[in-house]
PDB file of C-alpha atoms in Angstrom:
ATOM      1  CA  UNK Y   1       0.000   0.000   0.000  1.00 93.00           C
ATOM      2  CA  UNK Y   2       1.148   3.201  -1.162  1.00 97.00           C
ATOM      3  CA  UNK Y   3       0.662   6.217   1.651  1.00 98.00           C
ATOM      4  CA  UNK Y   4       1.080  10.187   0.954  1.00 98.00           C
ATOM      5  CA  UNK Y   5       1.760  12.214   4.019  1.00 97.00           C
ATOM      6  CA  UNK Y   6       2.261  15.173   5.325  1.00 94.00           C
ATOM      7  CA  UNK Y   7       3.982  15.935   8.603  1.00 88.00           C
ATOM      8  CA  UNK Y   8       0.925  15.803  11.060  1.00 86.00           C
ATOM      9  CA  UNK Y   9      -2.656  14.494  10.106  1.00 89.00           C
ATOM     10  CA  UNK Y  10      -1.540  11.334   7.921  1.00 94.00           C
ATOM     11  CA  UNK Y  11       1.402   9.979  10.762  1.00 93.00           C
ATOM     12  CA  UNK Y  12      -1.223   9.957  12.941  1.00 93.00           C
ATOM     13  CA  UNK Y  13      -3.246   7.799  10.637  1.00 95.00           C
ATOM     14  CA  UNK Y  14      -0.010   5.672   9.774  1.00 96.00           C
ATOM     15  CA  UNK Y  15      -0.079   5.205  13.435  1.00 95.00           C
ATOM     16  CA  UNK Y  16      -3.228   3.395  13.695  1.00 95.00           C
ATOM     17  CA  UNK Y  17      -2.827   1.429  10.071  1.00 95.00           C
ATOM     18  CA  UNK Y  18       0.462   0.076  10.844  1.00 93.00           C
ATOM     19  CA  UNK Y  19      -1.666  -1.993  13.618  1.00 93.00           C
ATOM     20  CA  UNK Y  20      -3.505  -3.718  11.126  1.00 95.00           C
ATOM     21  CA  UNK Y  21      -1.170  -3.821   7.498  1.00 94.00           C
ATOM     22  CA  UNK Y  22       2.620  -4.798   8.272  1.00 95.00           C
ATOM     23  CA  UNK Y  23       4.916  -2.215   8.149  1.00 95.00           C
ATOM     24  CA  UNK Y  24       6.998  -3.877   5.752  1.00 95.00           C
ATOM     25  CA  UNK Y  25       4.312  -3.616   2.961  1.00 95.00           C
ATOM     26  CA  UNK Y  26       3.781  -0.059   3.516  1.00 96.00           C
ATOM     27  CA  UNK Y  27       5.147   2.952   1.471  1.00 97.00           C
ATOM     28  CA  UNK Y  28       5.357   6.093   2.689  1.00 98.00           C
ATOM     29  CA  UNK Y  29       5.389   9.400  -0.399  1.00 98.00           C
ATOM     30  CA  UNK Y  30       6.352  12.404   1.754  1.00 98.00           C
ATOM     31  CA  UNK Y  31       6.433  15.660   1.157  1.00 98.00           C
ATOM     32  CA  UNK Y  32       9.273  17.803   0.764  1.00 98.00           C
ATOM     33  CA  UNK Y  33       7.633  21.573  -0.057  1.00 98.00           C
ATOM     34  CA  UNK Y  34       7.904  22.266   3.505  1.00 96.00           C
ATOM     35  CA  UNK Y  35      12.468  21.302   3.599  1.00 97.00           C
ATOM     36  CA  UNK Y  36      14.391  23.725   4.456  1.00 96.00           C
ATOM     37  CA  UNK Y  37      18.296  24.582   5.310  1.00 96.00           C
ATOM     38  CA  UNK Y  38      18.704  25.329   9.248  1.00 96.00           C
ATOM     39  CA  UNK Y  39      22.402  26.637  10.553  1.00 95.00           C
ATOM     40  CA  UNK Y  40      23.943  24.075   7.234  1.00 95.00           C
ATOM     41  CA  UNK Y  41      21.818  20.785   7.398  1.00 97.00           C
ATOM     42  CA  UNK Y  42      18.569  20.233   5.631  1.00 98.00           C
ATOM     43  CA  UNK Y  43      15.915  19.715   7.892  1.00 97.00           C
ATOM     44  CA  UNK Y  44      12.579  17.897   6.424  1.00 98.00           C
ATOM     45  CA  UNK Y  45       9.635  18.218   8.578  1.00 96.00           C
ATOM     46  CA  UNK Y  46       7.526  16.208   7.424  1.00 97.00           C
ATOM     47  CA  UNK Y  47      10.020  12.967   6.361  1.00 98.00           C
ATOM     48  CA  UNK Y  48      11.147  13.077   9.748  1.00 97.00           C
ATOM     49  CA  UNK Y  49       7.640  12.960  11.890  1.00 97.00           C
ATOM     50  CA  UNK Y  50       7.433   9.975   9.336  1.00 98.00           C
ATOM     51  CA  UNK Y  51      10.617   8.601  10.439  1.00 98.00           C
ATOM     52  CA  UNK Y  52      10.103   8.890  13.775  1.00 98.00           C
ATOM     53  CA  UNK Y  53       6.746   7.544  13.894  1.00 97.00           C
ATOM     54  CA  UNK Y  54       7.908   4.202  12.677  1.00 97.00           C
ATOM     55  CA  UNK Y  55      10.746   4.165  15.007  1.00 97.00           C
ATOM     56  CA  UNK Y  56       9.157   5.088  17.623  1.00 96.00           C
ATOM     57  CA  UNK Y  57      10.622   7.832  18.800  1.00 97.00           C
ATOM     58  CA  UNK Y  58       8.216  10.546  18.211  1.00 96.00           C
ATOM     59  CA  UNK Y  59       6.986  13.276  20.483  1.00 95.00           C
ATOM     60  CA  UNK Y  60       3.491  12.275  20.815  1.00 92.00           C
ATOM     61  CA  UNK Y  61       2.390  15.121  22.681  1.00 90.00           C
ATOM     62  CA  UNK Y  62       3.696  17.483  19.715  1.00 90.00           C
ATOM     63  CA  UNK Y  63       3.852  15.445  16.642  1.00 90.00           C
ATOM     64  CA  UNK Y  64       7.021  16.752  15.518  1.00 90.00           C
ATOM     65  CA  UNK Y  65      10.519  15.812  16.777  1.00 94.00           C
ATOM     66  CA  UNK Y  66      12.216  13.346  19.319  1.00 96.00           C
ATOM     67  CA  UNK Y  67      10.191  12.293  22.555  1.00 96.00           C
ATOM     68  CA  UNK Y  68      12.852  13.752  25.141  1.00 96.00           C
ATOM     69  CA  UNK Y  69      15.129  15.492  23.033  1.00 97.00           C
ATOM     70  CA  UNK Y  70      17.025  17.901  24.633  1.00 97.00           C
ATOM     71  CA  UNK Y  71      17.760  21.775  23.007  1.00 96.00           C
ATOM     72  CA  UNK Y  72      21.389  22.839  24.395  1.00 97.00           C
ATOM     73  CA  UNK Y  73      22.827  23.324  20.990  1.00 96.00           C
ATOM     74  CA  UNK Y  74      19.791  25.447  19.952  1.00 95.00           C
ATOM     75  CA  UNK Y  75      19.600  27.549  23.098  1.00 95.00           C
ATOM     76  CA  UNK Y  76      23.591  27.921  23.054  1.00 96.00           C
ATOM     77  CA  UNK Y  77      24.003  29.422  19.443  1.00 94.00           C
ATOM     78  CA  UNK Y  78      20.338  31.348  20.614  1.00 93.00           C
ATOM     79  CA  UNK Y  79      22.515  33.255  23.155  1.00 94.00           C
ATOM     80  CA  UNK Y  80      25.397  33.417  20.653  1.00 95.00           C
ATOM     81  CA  UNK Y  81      23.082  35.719  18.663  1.00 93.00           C
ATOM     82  CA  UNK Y  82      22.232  33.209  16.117  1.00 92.00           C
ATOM     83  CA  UNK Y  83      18.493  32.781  15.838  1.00 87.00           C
ATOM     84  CA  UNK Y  84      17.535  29.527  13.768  1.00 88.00           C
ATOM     85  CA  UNK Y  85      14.593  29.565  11.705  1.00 82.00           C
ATOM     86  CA  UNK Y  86      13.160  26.434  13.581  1.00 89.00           C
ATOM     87  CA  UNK Y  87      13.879  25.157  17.132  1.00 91.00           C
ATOM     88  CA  UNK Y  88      15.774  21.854  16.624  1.00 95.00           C
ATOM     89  CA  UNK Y  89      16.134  19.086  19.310  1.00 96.00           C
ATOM     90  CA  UNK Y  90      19.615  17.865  19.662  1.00 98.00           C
ATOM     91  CA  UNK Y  91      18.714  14.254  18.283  1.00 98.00           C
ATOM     92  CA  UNK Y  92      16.243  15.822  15.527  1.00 97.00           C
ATOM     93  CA  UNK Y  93      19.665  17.980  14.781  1.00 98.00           C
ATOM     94  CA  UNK Y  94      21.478  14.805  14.727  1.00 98.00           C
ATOM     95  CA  UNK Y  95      19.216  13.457  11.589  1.00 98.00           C
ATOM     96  CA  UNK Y  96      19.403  16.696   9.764  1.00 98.00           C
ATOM     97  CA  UNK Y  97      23.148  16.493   9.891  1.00 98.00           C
ATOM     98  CA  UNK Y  98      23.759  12.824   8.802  1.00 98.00           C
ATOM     99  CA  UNK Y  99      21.174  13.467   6.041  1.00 98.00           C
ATOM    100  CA  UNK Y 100      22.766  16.658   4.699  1.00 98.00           C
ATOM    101  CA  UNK Y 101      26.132  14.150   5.128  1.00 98.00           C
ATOM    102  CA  UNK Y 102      24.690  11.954   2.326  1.00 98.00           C
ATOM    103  CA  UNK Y 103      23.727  14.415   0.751  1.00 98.00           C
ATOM    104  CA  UNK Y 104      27.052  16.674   0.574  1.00 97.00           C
ATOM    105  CA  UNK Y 105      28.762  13.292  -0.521  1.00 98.00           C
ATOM    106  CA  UNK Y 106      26.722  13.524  -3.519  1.00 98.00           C
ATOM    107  CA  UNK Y 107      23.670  10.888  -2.675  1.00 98.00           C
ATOM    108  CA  UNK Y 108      19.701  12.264  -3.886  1.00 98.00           C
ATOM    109  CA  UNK Y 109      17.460  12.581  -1.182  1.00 98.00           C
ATOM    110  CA  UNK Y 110      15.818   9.940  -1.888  1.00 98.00           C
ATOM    111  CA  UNK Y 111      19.401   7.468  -1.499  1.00 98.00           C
ATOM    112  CA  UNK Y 112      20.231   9.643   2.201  1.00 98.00           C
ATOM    113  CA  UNK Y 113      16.296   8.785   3.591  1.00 98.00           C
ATOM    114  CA  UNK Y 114      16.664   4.612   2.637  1.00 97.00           C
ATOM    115  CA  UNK Y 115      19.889   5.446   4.622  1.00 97.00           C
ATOM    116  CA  UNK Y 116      18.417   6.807   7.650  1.00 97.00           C
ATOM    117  CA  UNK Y 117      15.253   4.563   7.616  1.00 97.00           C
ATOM    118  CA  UNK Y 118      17.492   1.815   7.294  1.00 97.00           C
ATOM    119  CA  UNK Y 119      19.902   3.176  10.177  1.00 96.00           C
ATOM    120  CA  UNK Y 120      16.155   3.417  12.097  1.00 97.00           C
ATOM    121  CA  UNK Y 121      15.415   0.112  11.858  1.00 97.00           C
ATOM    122  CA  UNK Y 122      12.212   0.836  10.096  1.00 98.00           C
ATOM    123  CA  UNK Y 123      10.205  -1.816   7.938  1.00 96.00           C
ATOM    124  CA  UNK Y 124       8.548  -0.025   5.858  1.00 97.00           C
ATOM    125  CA  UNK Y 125       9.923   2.514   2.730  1.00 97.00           C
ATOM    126  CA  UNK Y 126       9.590   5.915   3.478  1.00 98.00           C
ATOM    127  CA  UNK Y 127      10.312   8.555   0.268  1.00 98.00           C
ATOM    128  CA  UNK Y 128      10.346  11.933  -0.598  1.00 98.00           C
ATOM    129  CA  UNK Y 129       8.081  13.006  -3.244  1.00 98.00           C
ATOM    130  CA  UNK Y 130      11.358  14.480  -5.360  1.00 98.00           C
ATOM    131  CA  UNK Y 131      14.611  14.680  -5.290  1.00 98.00           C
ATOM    132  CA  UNK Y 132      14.458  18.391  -6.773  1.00 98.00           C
ATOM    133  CA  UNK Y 133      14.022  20.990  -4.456  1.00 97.00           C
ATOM    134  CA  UNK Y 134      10.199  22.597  -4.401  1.00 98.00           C
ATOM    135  CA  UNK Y 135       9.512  25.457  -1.740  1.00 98.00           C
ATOM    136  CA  UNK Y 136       5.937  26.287  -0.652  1.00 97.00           C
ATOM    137  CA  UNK Y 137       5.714  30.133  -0.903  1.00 97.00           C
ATOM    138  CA  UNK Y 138       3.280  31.966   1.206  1.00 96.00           C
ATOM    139  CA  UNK Y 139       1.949  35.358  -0.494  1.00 96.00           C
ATOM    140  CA  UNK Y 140       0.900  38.022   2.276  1.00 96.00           C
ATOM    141  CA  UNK Y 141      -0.116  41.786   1.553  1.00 95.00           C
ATOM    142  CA  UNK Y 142       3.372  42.642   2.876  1.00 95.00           C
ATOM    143  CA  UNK Y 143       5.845  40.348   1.649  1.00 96.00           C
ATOM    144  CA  UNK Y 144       5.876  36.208  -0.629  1.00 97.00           C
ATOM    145  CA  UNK Y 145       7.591  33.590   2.293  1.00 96.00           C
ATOM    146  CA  UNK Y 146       8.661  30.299   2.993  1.00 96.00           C
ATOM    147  CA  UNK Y 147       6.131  28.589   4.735  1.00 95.00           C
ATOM    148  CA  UNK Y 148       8.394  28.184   7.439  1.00 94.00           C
ATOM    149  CA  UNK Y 149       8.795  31.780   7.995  1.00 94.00           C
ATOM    150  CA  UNK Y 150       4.985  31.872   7.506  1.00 94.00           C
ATOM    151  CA  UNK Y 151       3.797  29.085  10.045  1.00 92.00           C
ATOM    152  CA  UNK Y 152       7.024  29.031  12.557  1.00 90.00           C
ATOM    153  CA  UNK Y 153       8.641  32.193  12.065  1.00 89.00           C
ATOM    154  CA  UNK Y 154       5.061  34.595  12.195  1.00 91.00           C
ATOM    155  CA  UNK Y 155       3.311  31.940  13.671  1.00 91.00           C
ATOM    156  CA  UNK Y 156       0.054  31.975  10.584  1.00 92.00           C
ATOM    157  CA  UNK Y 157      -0.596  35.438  11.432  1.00 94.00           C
ATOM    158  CA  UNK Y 158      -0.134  37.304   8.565  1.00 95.00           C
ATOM    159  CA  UNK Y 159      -3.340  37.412   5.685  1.00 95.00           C
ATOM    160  CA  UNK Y 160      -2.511  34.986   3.125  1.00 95.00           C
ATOM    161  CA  UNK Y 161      -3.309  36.039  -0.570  1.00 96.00           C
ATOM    162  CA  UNK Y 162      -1.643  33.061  -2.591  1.00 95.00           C
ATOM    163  CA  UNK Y 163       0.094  30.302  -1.862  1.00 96.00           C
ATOM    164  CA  UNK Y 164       2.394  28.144  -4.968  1.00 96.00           C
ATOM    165  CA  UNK Y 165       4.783  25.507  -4.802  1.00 97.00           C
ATOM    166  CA  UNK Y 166       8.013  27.143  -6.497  1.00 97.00           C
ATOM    167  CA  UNK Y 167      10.209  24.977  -8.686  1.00 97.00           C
ATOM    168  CA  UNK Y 168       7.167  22.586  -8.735  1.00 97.00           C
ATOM    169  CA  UNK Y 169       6.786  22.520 -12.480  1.00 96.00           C
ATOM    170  CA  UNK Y 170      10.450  21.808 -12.921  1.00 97.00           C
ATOM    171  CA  UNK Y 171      10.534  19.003 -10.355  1.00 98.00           C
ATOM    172  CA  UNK Y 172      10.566  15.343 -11.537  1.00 98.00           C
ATOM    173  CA  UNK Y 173       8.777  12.321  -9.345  1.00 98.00           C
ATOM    174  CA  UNK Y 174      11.613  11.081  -7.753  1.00 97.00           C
ATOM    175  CA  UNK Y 175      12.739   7.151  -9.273  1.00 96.00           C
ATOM    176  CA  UNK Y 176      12.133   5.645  -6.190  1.00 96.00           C
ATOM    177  CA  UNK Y 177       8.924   6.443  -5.774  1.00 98.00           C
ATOM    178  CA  UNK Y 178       8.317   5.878  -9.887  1.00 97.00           C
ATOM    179  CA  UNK Y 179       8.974   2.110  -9.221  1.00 97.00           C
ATOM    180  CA  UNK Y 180       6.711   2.018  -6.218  1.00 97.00           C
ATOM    181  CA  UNK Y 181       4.110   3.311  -8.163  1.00 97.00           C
ATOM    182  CA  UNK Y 182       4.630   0.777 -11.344  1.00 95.00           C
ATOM    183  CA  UNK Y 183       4.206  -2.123  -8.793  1.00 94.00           C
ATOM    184  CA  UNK Y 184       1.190  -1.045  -6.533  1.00 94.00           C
ATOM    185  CA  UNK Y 185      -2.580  -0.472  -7.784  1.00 93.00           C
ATOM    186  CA  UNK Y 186      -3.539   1.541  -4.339  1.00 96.00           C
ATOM    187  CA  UNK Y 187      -2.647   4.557  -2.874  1.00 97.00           C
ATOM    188  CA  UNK Y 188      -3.948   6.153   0.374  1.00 97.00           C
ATOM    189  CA  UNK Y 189      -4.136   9.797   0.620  1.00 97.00           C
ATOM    190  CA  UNK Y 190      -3.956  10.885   3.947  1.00 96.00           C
ATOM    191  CA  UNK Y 191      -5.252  13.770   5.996  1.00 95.00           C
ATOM    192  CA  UNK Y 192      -2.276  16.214   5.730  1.00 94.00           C
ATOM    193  CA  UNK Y 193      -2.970  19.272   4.515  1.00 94.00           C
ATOM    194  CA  UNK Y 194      -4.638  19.376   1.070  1.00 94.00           C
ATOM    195  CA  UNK Y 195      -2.829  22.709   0.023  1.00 95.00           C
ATOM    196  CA  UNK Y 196       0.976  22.512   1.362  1.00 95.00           C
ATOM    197  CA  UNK Y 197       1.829  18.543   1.995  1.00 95.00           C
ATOM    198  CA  UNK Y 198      -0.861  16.680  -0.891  1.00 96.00           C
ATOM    199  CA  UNK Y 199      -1.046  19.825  -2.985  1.00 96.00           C
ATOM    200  CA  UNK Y 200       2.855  19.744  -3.639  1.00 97.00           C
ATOM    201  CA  UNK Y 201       2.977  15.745  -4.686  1.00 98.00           C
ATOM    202  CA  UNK Y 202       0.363  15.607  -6.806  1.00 97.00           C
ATOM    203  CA  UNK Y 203       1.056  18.927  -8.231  1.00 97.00           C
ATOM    204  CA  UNK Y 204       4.778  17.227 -10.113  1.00 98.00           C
ATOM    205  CA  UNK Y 205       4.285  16.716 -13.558  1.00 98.00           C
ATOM    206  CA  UNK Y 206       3.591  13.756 -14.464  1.00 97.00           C
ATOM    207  CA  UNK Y 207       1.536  12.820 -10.859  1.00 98.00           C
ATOM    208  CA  UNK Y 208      -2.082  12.935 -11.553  1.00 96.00           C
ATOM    209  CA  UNK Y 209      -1.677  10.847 -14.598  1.00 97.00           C
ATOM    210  CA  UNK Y 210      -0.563   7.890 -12.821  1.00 97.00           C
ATOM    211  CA  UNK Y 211      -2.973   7.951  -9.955  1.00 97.00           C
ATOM    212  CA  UNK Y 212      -6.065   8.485 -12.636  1.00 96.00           C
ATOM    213  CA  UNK Y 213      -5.029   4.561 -13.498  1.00 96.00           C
ATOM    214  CA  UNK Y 214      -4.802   3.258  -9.879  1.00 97.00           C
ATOM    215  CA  UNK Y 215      -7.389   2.604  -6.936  1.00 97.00           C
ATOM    216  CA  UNK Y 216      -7.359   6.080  -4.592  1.00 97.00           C
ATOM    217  CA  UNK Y 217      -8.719   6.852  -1.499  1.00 96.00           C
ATOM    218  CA  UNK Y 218      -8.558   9.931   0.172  1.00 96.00           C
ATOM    219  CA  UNK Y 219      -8.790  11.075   3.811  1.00 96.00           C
ATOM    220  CA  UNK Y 220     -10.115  14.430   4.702  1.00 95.00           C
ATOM    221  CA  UNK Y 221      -8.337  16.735   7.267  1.00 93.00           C
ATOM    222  CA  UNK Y 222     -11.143  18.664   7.043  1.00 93.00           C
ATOM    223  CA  UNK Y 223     -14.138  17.715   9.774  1.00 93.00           C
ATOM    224  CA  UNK Y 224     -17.551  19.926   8.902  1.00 90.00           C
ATOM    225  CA  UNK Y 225     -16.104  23.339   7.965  1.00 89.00           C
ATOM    226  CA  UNK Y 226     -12.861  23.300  10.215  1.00 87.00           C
ATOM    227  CA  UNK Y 227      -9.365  21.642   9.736  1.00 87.00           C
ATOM    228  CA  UNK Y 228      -8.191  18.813  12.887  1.00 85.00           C
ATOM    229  CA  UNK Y 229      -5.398  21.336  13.047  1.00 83.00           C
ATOM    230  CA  UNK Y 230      -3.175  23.932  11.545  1.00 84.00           C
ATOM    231  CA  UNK Y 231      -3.823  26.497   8.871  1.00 90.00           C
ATOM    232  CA  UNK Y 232      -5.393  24.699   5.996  1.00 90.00           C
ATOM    233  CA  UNK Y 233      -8.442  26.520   6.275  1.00 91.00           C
ATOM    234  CA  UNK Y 234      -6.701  29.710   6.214  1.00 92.00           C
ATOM    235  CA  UNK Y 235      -4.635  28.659   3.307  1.00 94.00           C
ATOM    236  CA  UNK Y 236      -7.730  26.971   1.108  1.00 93.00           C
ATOM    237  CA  UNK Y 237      -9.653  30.272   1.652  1.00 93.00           C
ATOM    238  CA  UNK Y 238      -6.467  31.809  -0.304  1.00 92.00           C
ATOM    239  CA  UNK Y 239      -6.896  29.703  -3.175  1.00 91.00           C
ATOM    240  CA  UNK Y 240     -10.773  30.375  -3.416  1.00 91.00           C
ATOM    241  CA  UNK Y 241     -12.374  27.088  -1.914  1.00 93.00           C
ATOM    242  CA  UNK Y 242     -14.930  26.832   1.100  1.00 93.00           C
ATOM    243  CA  UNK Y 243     -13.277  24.591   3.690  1.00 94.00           C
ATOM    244  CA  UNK Y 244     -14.786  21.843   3.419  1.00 94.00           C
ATOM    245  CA  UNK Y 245     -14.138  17.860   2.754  1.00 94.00           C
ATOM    246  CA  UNK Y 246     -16.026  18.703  -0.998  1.00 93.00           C
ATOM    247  CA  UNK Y 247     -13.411  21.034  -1.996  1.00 93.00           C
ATOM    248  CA  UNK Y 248     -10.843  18.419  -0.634  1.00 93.00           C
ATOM    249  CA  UNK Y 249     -12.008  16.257  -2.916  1.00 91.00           C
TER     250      UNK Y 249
END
């Protein structure tokens, strides 16, 4: 079974399926609009609460990061003046920096997650959507921003006009998950957000194509006229849809 995630609303899901499929016939498709370089190592959000989920060591109570991870190196270079775009655990650091390793000695994305998820112990294949880089861009009245400047670094305040996934149209489905895809009929798409963690995979070229031939199912984040959580209502209102499951769909 073929899986697309997010960082937040699908791992939860994951976390009741893998009770009742095996984890070794499971595929994860993640995405990777939200990546982005923190203090020289390429954090990605939502591969790792995948990761971590199937390792078990995820925060539970968060949904993002290490369960007792510790933040000395973060509050150290914080009082060395150096203010990091995101708050990273010391163990979460410890992934970014062994992935950007792989990556700096010339592996794809793809190549440095089968590392980690190998060096995890985890069952099941967990890949990124691409190994090109794609970059969810907020559009405010003021200024156009990373998401992560958008959702960490102003916390969803600011009025959103657009949102777009830049370097999408360039981006190629990464091989990996191509051969997934030529040997599995279903694909599950879970409840991440439908505008920046879906909206980015199925919006490579190439994408909708293939799923128009398989078996899909999708799961709503969206319960009556309110998302589970985050800002996908805010961010679906940009692109002109009521928030609801029907514009999901």
């Amino acid at each position: 079974m073929i899986i697309f995630s997010g960082g937040t609303g699908t791992p939860k899901l994951l976390n009741g399926l893998r009770k009742v499929v095996s984890e070794k016939d499971l595929t994860v498709v993640v995405n990777t609009a939200e990546d982005i370089w923190v203090s020289g190592n390429l954090v990605t959000p939502d591969i790792d609460t995948v990761l971590y989920l199937l390792s078990d060591r995820i925060d539970t109570n968060k949904w993002w990061g290490v369960a007792d991870d510790s933040f000395r190196t973060h509050e150290l270079m914080k009082s060395l003046e150096h203010n990091e775009k995101m708050m990273l655990g010391d163990l979460d650091r410890a992934t970014s920096i062994m992935r950007s390793e792989h990556l700096r000695a010339g592996k794809t994305l793809s190549e440095a997650i089968i590392e980690l998820a190998k060096s995890f112990g985890i069952a099941s294949k967990v890949l990124p959507m691409s190994d090109d880089t794609v970059s969810t861009m907020i559009v405010s009245p003021e200024e156009t921003m990373h998401f992560q400047d958008f959702w960490l670094g102003k916390h969803g305040d600011p009025d959103v006009l657009d949102v777009y996934q830049d370097g999408v149209s360039h981006a190629s489905i990464s091989p990996a998950v191509i051969k997934v895809l030529e040997q599995d009929d279903e694909v599950l798409i879970g409840p991440s957000n439908p505008i920046t963690s879906i909206g980015p995979i199925l919006a490579i070229p190439g994408m909708r194509e293939i799923l128009q031939k398989k078996k899909v199912i999708a799961v709503s984040p969206i319960i009556g006229t309110e998302p589970i959580s985050g800002p996908a209502g805010k961010l679906m209102k940009a692109r002109g849809m009521d928030v609801s499951s029907f514009s999901v769909a």
